[in-house]
Coordinates of C-alpha atoms and ligand atoms in Angstrom, one line a residue:
M1 CA 22.6 0.3 -19.5
I2 CA 21.7 -2.2 -21.6
N3 CA 18.1 -1.7 -23.2
K4 CA 18.2 -4.1 -26.3
K5 CA 15.1 -5.7 -25.9
S6 CA 13.1 -2.5 -24.8
V7 CA 14.4 -1.0 -28.2
E8 CA 13.3 -3.9 -30.2
L9 CA 9.7 -4.2 -28.5
F10 CA 9.3 -0.6 -28.8
K11 CA 10.2 -0.9 -32.9
T12 CA 7.6 -3.5 -32.9
A13 CA 5.2 -1.6 -30.8
N14 CA 5.4 1.5 -33.3
T15 CA 4.1 -0.5 -36.0
L16 CA 0.8 -1.5 -33.9
F17 CA 0.2 1.6 -31.9
P18 CA 0.2 5.2 -32.8
G19 CA 3.5 6.7 -31.3
G20 CA 4.2 3.0 -30.0
V21 CA 2.1 3.4 -27.1
N22 CA -1.3 3.1 -25.5
S23 CA -0.9 6.5 -23.5
P24 CA 0.9 9.5 -24.5
V25 CA 3.5 10.3 -21.9
R26 CA 4.8 7.0 -21.8
A27 CA 6.5 7.4 -25.1
F28 CA 9.5 9.2 -23.5
K29 CA 8.8 12.2 -25.9
S30 CA 9.5 14.9 -23.5
V31 CA 12.9 13.1 -22.2
G32 CA 14.1 11.3 -25.5
G33 CA 15.1 8.1 -26.1
T34 CA 13.2 4.7 -25.7
P35 CA 10.6 3.8 -23.2
V36 CA 11.8 1.1 -21.0
F37 CA 9.2 -1.9 -21.2
I38 CA 8.6 -3.1 -18.0
K39 CA 8.4 -7.0 -17.3
R40 CA 7.9 -7.2 -13.6
G41 CA 7.0 -5.2 -10.4
K42 CA 7.6 -6.3 -6.7
G43 CA 7.1 -3.7 -3.8
S44 CA 9.2 -0.4 -4.5
R45 CA 10.7 -2.1 -7.7
I46 CA 10.3 -2.7 -11.2
W47 CA 12.5 -4.7 -13.8
D48 CA 12.6 -3.9 -17.5
A49 CA 12.7 -6.3 -20.7
D50 CA 16.4 -6.3 -20.3
D51 CA 16.4 -7.1 -16.9
N52 CA 17.4 -3.9 -15.5
E53 CA 16.3 -3.2 -11.9
Y54 CA 14.7 0.3 -10.6
I55 CA 13.3 1.8 -7.6
D56 CA 10.1 3.0 -9.1
F57 CA 8.5 6.3 -8.2
C58 CA 6.1 6.4 -11.0
C59 CA 3.8 3.8 -9.4
S60 CA 1.7 3.6 -12.5
W61 CA 1.1 7.3 -12.0
G62 CA -0.3 6.7 -8.5
P63 CA -2.6 3.8 -8.4
L64 CA 0.0 1.6 -6.7
I65 CA -0.1 3.2 -3.1
L66 CA 0.7 -0.4 -1.7
G67 CA 3.7 -0.9 -4.3
H68 CA 3.7 -3.5 -6.9
A69 CA 2.1 -6.9 -6.6
N70 CA 1.2 -6.6 -2.9
D71 CA 0.7 -10.2 -1.6
K72 CA -2.9 -9.6 -0.3
V73 CA -4.1 -7.7 -3.3
I74 CA -3.0 -10.6 -5.6
E75 CA -4.5 -12.9 -3.3
K76 CA -7.9 -11.3 -3.4
I77 CA -7.6 -11.1 -7.3
S78 CA -6.7 -14.6 -7.4
E79 CA -9.5 -15.8 -5.1
T80 CA -12.2 -13.7 -7.0
I81 CA -11.0 -14.4 -10.3
V82 CA -11.7 -18.2 -10.2
N83 CA -15.3 -17.3 -9.8
G84 CA -15.5 -15.6 -12.9
T85 CA -14.5 -12.3 -14.4
S86 CA -17.6 -10.3 -15.1
F87 CA -21.4 -10.9 -15.0
G88 CA -23.0 -7.5 -16.0
A89 CA -25.3 -7.9 -12.9
P90 CA -24.9 -6.8 -9.3
T91 CA -22.3 -8.5 -6.9
E92 CA -21.7 -8.4 -3.4
L93 CA -18.0 -7.0 -4.1
E94 CA -19.4 -3.8 -5.2
N95 CA -21.6 -3.3 -2.0
K96 CA -18.5 -3.8 -0.1
L97 CA -16.3 -1.6 -1.8
A98 CA -19.0 1.2 -1.8
E99 CA -19.6 0.6 2.0
L100 CA -16.0 0.8 3.1
I101 CA -15.4 3.9 1.2
I102 CA -18.7 5.8 2.2
S103 CA -18.5 4.8 5.9
N104 CA -14.8 6.0 5.9
H105 CA -15.1 8.9 3.7
D106 CA -16.0 12.2 5.3
Y107 CA -18.3 13.4 2.5
L108 CA -19.8 10.7 0.6
E109 CA -23.4 9.4 0.8
K110 CA -23.5 7.7 -2.4
I111 CA -21.1 6.7 -5.3
R112 CA -21.3 5.2 -8.6
F113 CA -18.5 2.9 -10.0
V114 CA -17.0 3.5 -13.5
S115 CA -13.9 2.0 -15.3
S116 CA -11.5 5.2 -15.4
G117 CA -10.8 8.5 -13.9
T118 CA -11.9 10.0 -17.3
E119 CA -15.1 8.3 -17.2
A120 CA -15.7 9.6 -13.7
V121 CA -15.2 13.1 -14.7
M122 CA -17.2 13.0 -17.8
S123 CA -20.1 11.3 -15.7
A124 CA -19.7 14.1 -12.8
I125 CA -19.9 17.0 -15.6
R126 CA -23.1 15.7 -17.1
L127 CA -24.5 15.2 -13.7
A128 CA -23.7 18.8 -12.8
R129 CA -25.5 20.0 -16.1
G130 CA -28.4 17.5 -15.3
V131 CA -28.7 18.9 -11.8
T132 CA -28.2 22.8 -12.6
G133 CA -29.8 22.7 -16.0
K134 CA -26.8 24.9 -17.2
D135 CA -24.2 24.1 -19.7
K136 CA -20.9 25.9 -19.0
I137 CA -18.2 24.8 -16.7
I138 CA -15.3 26.5 -15.2
K139 CA -11.9 24.8 -15.4
F140 CA -8.3 26.0 -14.1
D141 CA -5.4 26.5 -16.3
G142 CA -2.5 23.7 -15.1
C143 CA -5.4 21.3 -13.9
Y144 CA -6.0 17.8 -15.9
H145 CA -9.3 16.0 -15.8
G146 CA -8.5 13.1 -18.3
H147 CA -9.4 13.2 -22.1
V148 CA -13.1 14.6 -21.7
D149 CA -13.8 16.7 -24.8
S150 CA -15.0 19.6 -23.0
L151 CA -11.8 19.5 -20.6
L152 CA -9.2 19.3 -23.3
V153 CA -9.4 23.1 -23.7
N154 CA -6.8 25.9 -23.1
A155 CA -7.4 29.4 -22.0
G156 CA -8.6 31.7 -24.7
S157 CA -6.2 34.3 -25.6
G158 CA -6.2 37.7 -24.3
L159 CA -9.3 39.0 -22.9
A160 CA -11.3 36.1 -24.7
T161 CA -13.4 34.5 -21.8
F162 CA -14.4 31.0 -23.5
G163 CA -11.7 28.5 -24.1
T164 CA -10.2 27.0 -27.2
S165 CA -9.5 23.1 -27.8
S166 CA -6.1 21.8 -27.0
S167 CA -6.7 18.8 -28.9
A168 CA -7.7 18.2 -32.7
G169 CA -11.2 16.5 -32.8
V170 CA -12.6 18.6 -30.0
P171 CA -15.3 20.9 -31.8
E172 CA -14.9 24.7 -31.1
S173 CA -18.5 24.6 -29.8
F174 CA -17.9 22.1 -27.2
A175 CA -14.8 24.2 -26.1
N176 CA -16.8 27.2 -25.8
E177 CA -18.7 25.8 -23.0
T178 CA -15.6 25.7 -21.0
I179 CA -14.1 28.8 -19.1
V180 CA -10.4 28.6 -18.3
L181 CA -9.3 30.4 -15.2
P182 CA -5.7 30.7 -13.8
L183 CA -5.3 28.7 -10.4
N184 CA -5.2 30.6 -6.8
D185 CA -6.7 33.6 -8.5
I186 CA -10.0 34.1 -6.7
M187 CA -10.9 37.5 -8.1
A188 CA -10.9 35.9 -11.5
V189 CA -13.3 33.4 -10.5
K190 CA -15.6 36.0 -8.7
E191 CA -15.5 38.2 -12.0
T192 CA -16.5 35.4 -14.2
L193 CA -19.2 34.2 -12.1
K194 CA -20.8 37.6 -11.5
K195 CA -20.9 37.8 -15.3
Y196 CA -21.9 34.1 -16.4
A197 CA -23.3 32.3 -13.2
N198 CA -26.5 31.7 -14.8
K199 CA -25.0 29.8 -17.6
I200 CA -22.4 28.0 -15.2
A201 CA -23.0 24.5 -14.0
A202 CA -19.9 23.8 -12.1
I203 CA -16.4 24.6 -11.0
I204 CA -14.2 21.5 -11.5
I205 CA -10.6 21.6 -10.0
E206 CA -8.1 19.1 -8.6
P207 CA -7.9 20.4 -5.3
V208 CA -4.1 19.4 -5.1
P209 CA -3.2 20.2 -8.8
A210 CA -0.7 17.1 -9.6
N211 CA -0.8 16.8 -13.4
N212 CA 1.3 20.0 -14.5
G213 CA 3.7 20.0 -11.7
L214 CA 2.5 20.2 -8.0
L215 CA 0.8 23.7 -7.9
L216 CA -0.5 23.4 -4.4
Q217 CA -3.5 25.7 -3.8
S218 CA -4.2 27.9 -0.6
K219 CA -6.8 26.8 1.7
E220 CA -8.4 30.3 1.2
F221 CA -8.6 29.9 -2.2
L222 CA -10.3 26.7 -2.1
F223 CA -12.5 27.7 0.7
C224 CA -13.7 30.7 -1.3
L225 CA -14.4 28.5 -4.3
Q226 CA -16.9 26.8 -2.2
C227 CA -18.5 30.2 -0.9
L228 CA -18.8 31.5 -4.3
C229 CA -20.3 28.1 -5.7
K230 CA -22.7 28.2 -2.9
T231 CA -23.5 31.9 -3.6
Y232 CA -24.2 31.8 -7.2
G233 CA -25.8 28.3 -7.6
V234 CA -22.9 26.6 -9.2
L235 CA -22.0 23.2 -8.3
L236 CA -18.2 22.4 -7.0
I237 CA -16.7 19.3 -8.3
F238 CA -13.4 18.3 -6.8
D239 CA -11.5 15.8 -9.3
E240 CA -9.7 13.6 -6.8
V241 CA -8.5 11.0 -9.2
I242 CA -5.0 11.4 -7.9
S243 CA -5.5 12.9 -4.4
G244 CA -8.4 10.8 -3.5
F245 CA -7.1 8.0 -0.9
R246 CA -3.7 9.6 -1.3
I247 CA -3.9 12.7 0.7
G248 CA -5.3 10.7 3.5
F249 CA -8.5 8.4 3.0
S250 CA -10.9 11.5 2.5
G251 CA -8.5 13.1 0.2
A252 CA -7.9 16.8 -0.2
A253 CA -11.8 17.4 0.6
G254 CA -10.8 16.0 4.2
L255 CA -7.4 17.6 4.3
Y256 CA -8.9 21.0 3.7
G257 CA -12.3 20.1 5.5
I258 CA -14.2 21.5 2.2
K259 CA -17.4 19.5 1.2
P260 CA -17.5 19.7 -2.5
D261 CA -21.1 18.7 -4.4
I262 CA -19.3 15.9 -6.3
I263 CA -15.8 14.2 -6.1
T264 CA -14.3 12.1 -8.5
F265 CA -12.0 9.2 -7.8
G266 CA -9.7 6.8 -9.9
K267 CA -6.2 5.4 -9.8
I268 CA -5.9 4.3 -6.3
I269 CA -9.4 3.1 -5.9
G270 CA -9.1 0.1 -8.0
G271 CA -5.9 -1.3 -6.3
G272 CA -4.1 -1.2 -9.6
L273 CA -7.0 -2.6 -11.9
P274 CA -9.4 -0.1 -13.9
V275 CA -11.8 1.6 -11.7
G276 CA -13.0 5.1 -11.4
A277 CA -16.0 6.5 -9.2
Y278 CA -18.0 9.7 -8.6
G279 CA -20.2 10.5 -5.7
G280 CA -21.6 13.1 -3.5
S281 CA -24.9 13.4 -1.5
S282 CA -27.8 11.0 -1.7
E283 CA -29.7 14.1 -3.1
I284 CA -27.2 14.9 -5.8
M285 CA -26.6 11.4 -6.9
S286 CA -30.2 10.6 -6.9
N287 CA -30.3 12.4 -10.5
I288 CA -28.2 9.3 -12.1
A289 CA -30.2 6.9 -13.9
P290 CA -32.0 4.7 -13.1
Q291 CA -32.9 6.9 -10.2
G292 CA -32.9 9.9 -12.0
N293 CA -32.6 11.3 -15.7
V294 CA -28.9 11.8 -16.0
Y295 CA -28.0 8.7 -18.1
Q296 CA -24.5 7.1 -17.0
A297 CA -24.1 3.2 -17.7
G298 CA -21.0 0.8 -18.2
T299 CA -20.6 -3.0 -19.1
L300 CA -17.7 -3.5 -16.9
S301 CA -18.5 -0.9 -14.2
G302 CA -18.0 -2.4 -10.6
N303 CA -16.1 -5.3 -12.3
P304 CA -16.0 -8.1 -9.4
V305 CA -12.0 -8.7 -10.0
A306 CA -11.3 -4.9 -9.7
M307 CA -13.8 -4.3 -6.9
A308 CA -11.5 -7.1 -5.0
A309 CA -8.4 -5.5 -5.7
G310 CA -9.5 -2.2 -4.5
L311 CA -11.5 -3.4 -1.4
E312 CA -8.1 -5.0 -0.4
Q313 CA -6.0 -2.0 -1.1
L314 CA -8.1 0.7 0.6
S315 CA -8.4 -1.8 3.7
Q316 CA -4.6 -1.5 4.0
C317 CA -5.0 2.2 3.6
L318 CA -7.2 2.5 6.5
Q319 CA -4.7 0.7 9.0
P320 CA -3.8 2.9 11.8
G321 CA -0.6 5.2 10.7
F322 CA -0.6 4.0 7.2
Y323 CA -0.7 7.7 5.9
D324 CA 1.5 9.0 8.6
K325 CA 4.2 6.6 7.5
I326 CA 4.2 7.4 3.6
N327 CA 3.7 11.0 4.2
S328 CA 6.8 11.2 6.8
L329 CA 9.0 9.2 4.3
C330 CA 8.1 11.5 1.3
K331 CA 8.8 14.9 3.6
Y332 CA 12.3 13.2 4.7
F333 CA 12.9 12.5 0.9
T334 CA 12.2 16.0 -0.1
D335 CA 13.7 17.9 3.0
S336 CA 16.8 16.1 2.6
L337 CA 17.3 16.8 -1.3
N338 CA 15.9 20.5 -0.8
E339 CA 18.7 20.8 2.0
F340 CA 21.6 19.7 -0.5
S341 CA 20.0 21.8 -3.3
L342 CA 20.2 25.0 -1.1
S343 CA 23.7 24.1 0.0
K344 CA 24.7 23.9 -3.4
N345 CA 22.8 26.9 -4.7
Y346 CA 21.3 24.7 -7.3
P347 CA 17.8 25.8 -9.1
F348 CA 16.2 22.9 -7.7
K349 CA 13.2 22.6 -5.3
M350 CA 11.2 19.7 -4.5
F351 CA 7.4 20.3 -3.6
A352 CA 5.3 17.6 -1.7
M353 CA 2.1 17.2 -0.4
G354 CA 1.3 14.0 1.5
S355 CA 3.2 11.4 -0.5
I356 CA 3.0 13.0 -3.6
F357 CA 6.1 15.3 -4.8
W358 CA 7.5 17.0 -7.6
M359 CA 10.9 17.9 -8.5
A360 CA 11.1 21.8 -10.1
F361 CA 14.4 23.5 -11.6
S362 CA 13.4 26.9 -9.9
T363 CA 14.4 28.6 -7.0
Q364 CA 10.7 30.0 -6.6
E365 CA 9.6 29.8 -2.9
E366 CA 6.4 28.7 -4.4
I367 CA 4.8 27.6 -7.7
N368 CA 0.8 27.7 -7.8
A369 CA -0.2 28.5 -11.0
A370 CA 0.8 26.9 -14.3
S371 CA 2.3 30.1 -15.9
Q372 CA 5.2 30.0 -13.0
I373 CA 6.8 26.7 -14.6
D374 CA 9.6 27.6 -17.0
A375 CA 9.4 25.4 -19.9
A376 CA 13.0 25.9 -20.6
S377 CA 14.2 24.2 -17.1
M378 CA 12.7 20.9 -18.5
E379 CA 16.2 20.6 -20.2
Y380 CA 17.5 20.1 -16.6
F381 CA 15.0 17.4 -16.0
K382 CA 15.8 15.5 -19.2
K383 CA 19.4 15.3 -18.2
L384 CA 18.6 14.1 -14.7
Y385 CA 16.0 11.6 -16.0
H386 CA 18.5 9.7 -18.0
F387 CA 21.3 9.9 -15.3
L388 CA 18.8 8.3 -12.7
L389 CA 17.6 5.9 -15.1
E390 CA 21.1 4.4 -15.8
Q391 CA 21.5 4.4 -11.8
G392 CA 18.1 2.3 -11.3
I393 CA 15.9 5.0 -10.5
Y394 CA 12.6 5.5 -12.5
F395 CA 10.3 8.4 -12.4
G396 CA 7.5 9.4 -15.0
P397 CA 9.4 10.4 -18.2
S398 CA 8.3 14.2 -17.9
G399 CA 9.2 17.0 -15.6
Y400 CA 5.7 18.1 -15.3
E401 CA 4.6 14.7 -13.6
V402 CA 4.6 14.4 -10.0
G403 CA 6.1 11.1 -8.2
F404 CA 5.0 9.1 -5.2
I405 CA 6.0 7.1 -2.4
S406 CA 4.1 3.9 -1.7
A407 CA 4.1 1.8 1.5
A408 CA 6.6 -0.5 -0.3
H409 CA 9.3 2.0 -0.1
S410 CA 11.5 1.5 2.5
Q411 CA 14.0 4.0 4.3
A412 CA 16.6 2.2 2.7
D413 CA 15.1 2.7 -0.7
I414 CA 14.7 6.4 0.1
D415 CA 18.3 6.7 1.3
E416 CA 19.5 5.1 -1.9
A417 CA 17.4 7.4 -4.3
I418 CA 18.8 10.4 -2.2
V419 CA 22.2 9.5 -2.7
K420 CA 21.6 8.9 -6.5
I421 CA 19.6 12.2 -7.0
K422 CA 22.3 14.1 -5.4
M423 CA 24.9 12.7 -7.8
G424 CA 22.4 13.4 -10.5
L425 CA 22.1 17.0 -9.6
D426 CA 26.0 17.6 -9.4
F427 CA 26.0 15.9 -12.9
V428 CA 23.3 18.4 -14.2
F429 CA 24.7 21.6 -12.6
E430 CA 28.5 21.5 -12.4
K431 CA 28.8 20.2 -16.1
Ligands
PLP501 C1 -5.3 10.6 -14.0 C2 -6.1 11.5 -14.1 C3 -7.5 11.7 -14.5 C4 -7.8 10.6 -15.6 O1 -8.0 9.3 -15.2 P1 -7.7 8.1 -16.3 O2 -8.0 6.8 -15.5 O3 -6.3 8.1 -16.9 O4 -8.7 8.1 -17.2 C5 -8.4 12.6 -14.4 N1 -8.2 13.6 -13.3 C6 -7.0 13.6 -12.7 C7 -7.0 14.5 -11.8 C8 -6.1 12.6 -12.8 O5 -5.0 12.5 -12.3

């Protein structure tokens, strides 16, 4: 594979950006080599600066559930943009997107648009603190919630209950407001709430944890979280920045039939443009300024061009059979490869939920906590990654990241990928 232009561009980028990128995982640190610079995308395919073509399973890390440059999304963006890009005043498009979401989502009465998933989570945490008058939050090891200060926190060592920051620049006093617990362990939650409930504002969880492998949780665990939250006067926040509008229109909340107090969104909601949102009942949301006293604002919030893109994308998601189609394609993809891997006795297993999948280099039947992931197995991913890149298959460049099937992926795309991944697995394990 010729990657001359990408190499040159990355060299220049390194003189301009820390690590040559504007978001860390793009730098290929965990797989090694030079990131491919993307020039163009259409449907399931992307092309890099050297004109290599790939089937894309990263899909911009999730937002592109319709694939790249969907004709109608582009049309709506174009129609809207000629009338101006931003006003800092209300527009009808905000109403339209909110109406579409609220009338089709099972658990929302009011929402607020922001510009990223991180911003949505940060605001949701402030709202929970404002509503409860309490400061501490519980998060789970293996869940990612954006780069919010108080959530860049690791579990404390040993019996220490309060977290330690996982990034320089996060004051220990902030990290101390966060308690980190293992996923899928209801006793740990119960005991923590028993001790500290009078200090805890919220429990935040990715109901389908998809940022550190795909750590599927039992419905019972999520259901018990909700019950415990009710018992102890703690708010439950579902961070559905990935799972929202992905695991069906009502996300994981809809799938599991659990109504959290606050839900956060990002990724898919903006049709590929920068949008986030958080929402819940009218009562809870009434605490947000200017109606209430929890302050939160944004110059570009509800941006009309982004609203138009989100509106078109979510409208397409609501077409009958939309989710069935991508979900069954994903199931076919992962079932086929799991069957192959089993027949060859390879330590490789794909996990899936809806149209999200994860390739684990493991023989474990289930992986539902961060501690079950073997860091050494990432060496296999690295080998497979570069083999597949050469073959024209693009994944997010880290073995801890999930992949996505979009509505633009065809049966033929999936079959092509299956053949190449099988070759890749033979290459990785038979050497
Ligand atoms: C991507 C993600 C975020 C952060 O969203 P950004 O738009 O990158 O700020 C937060 N939470 C979850 C669950 C995510 O997947």
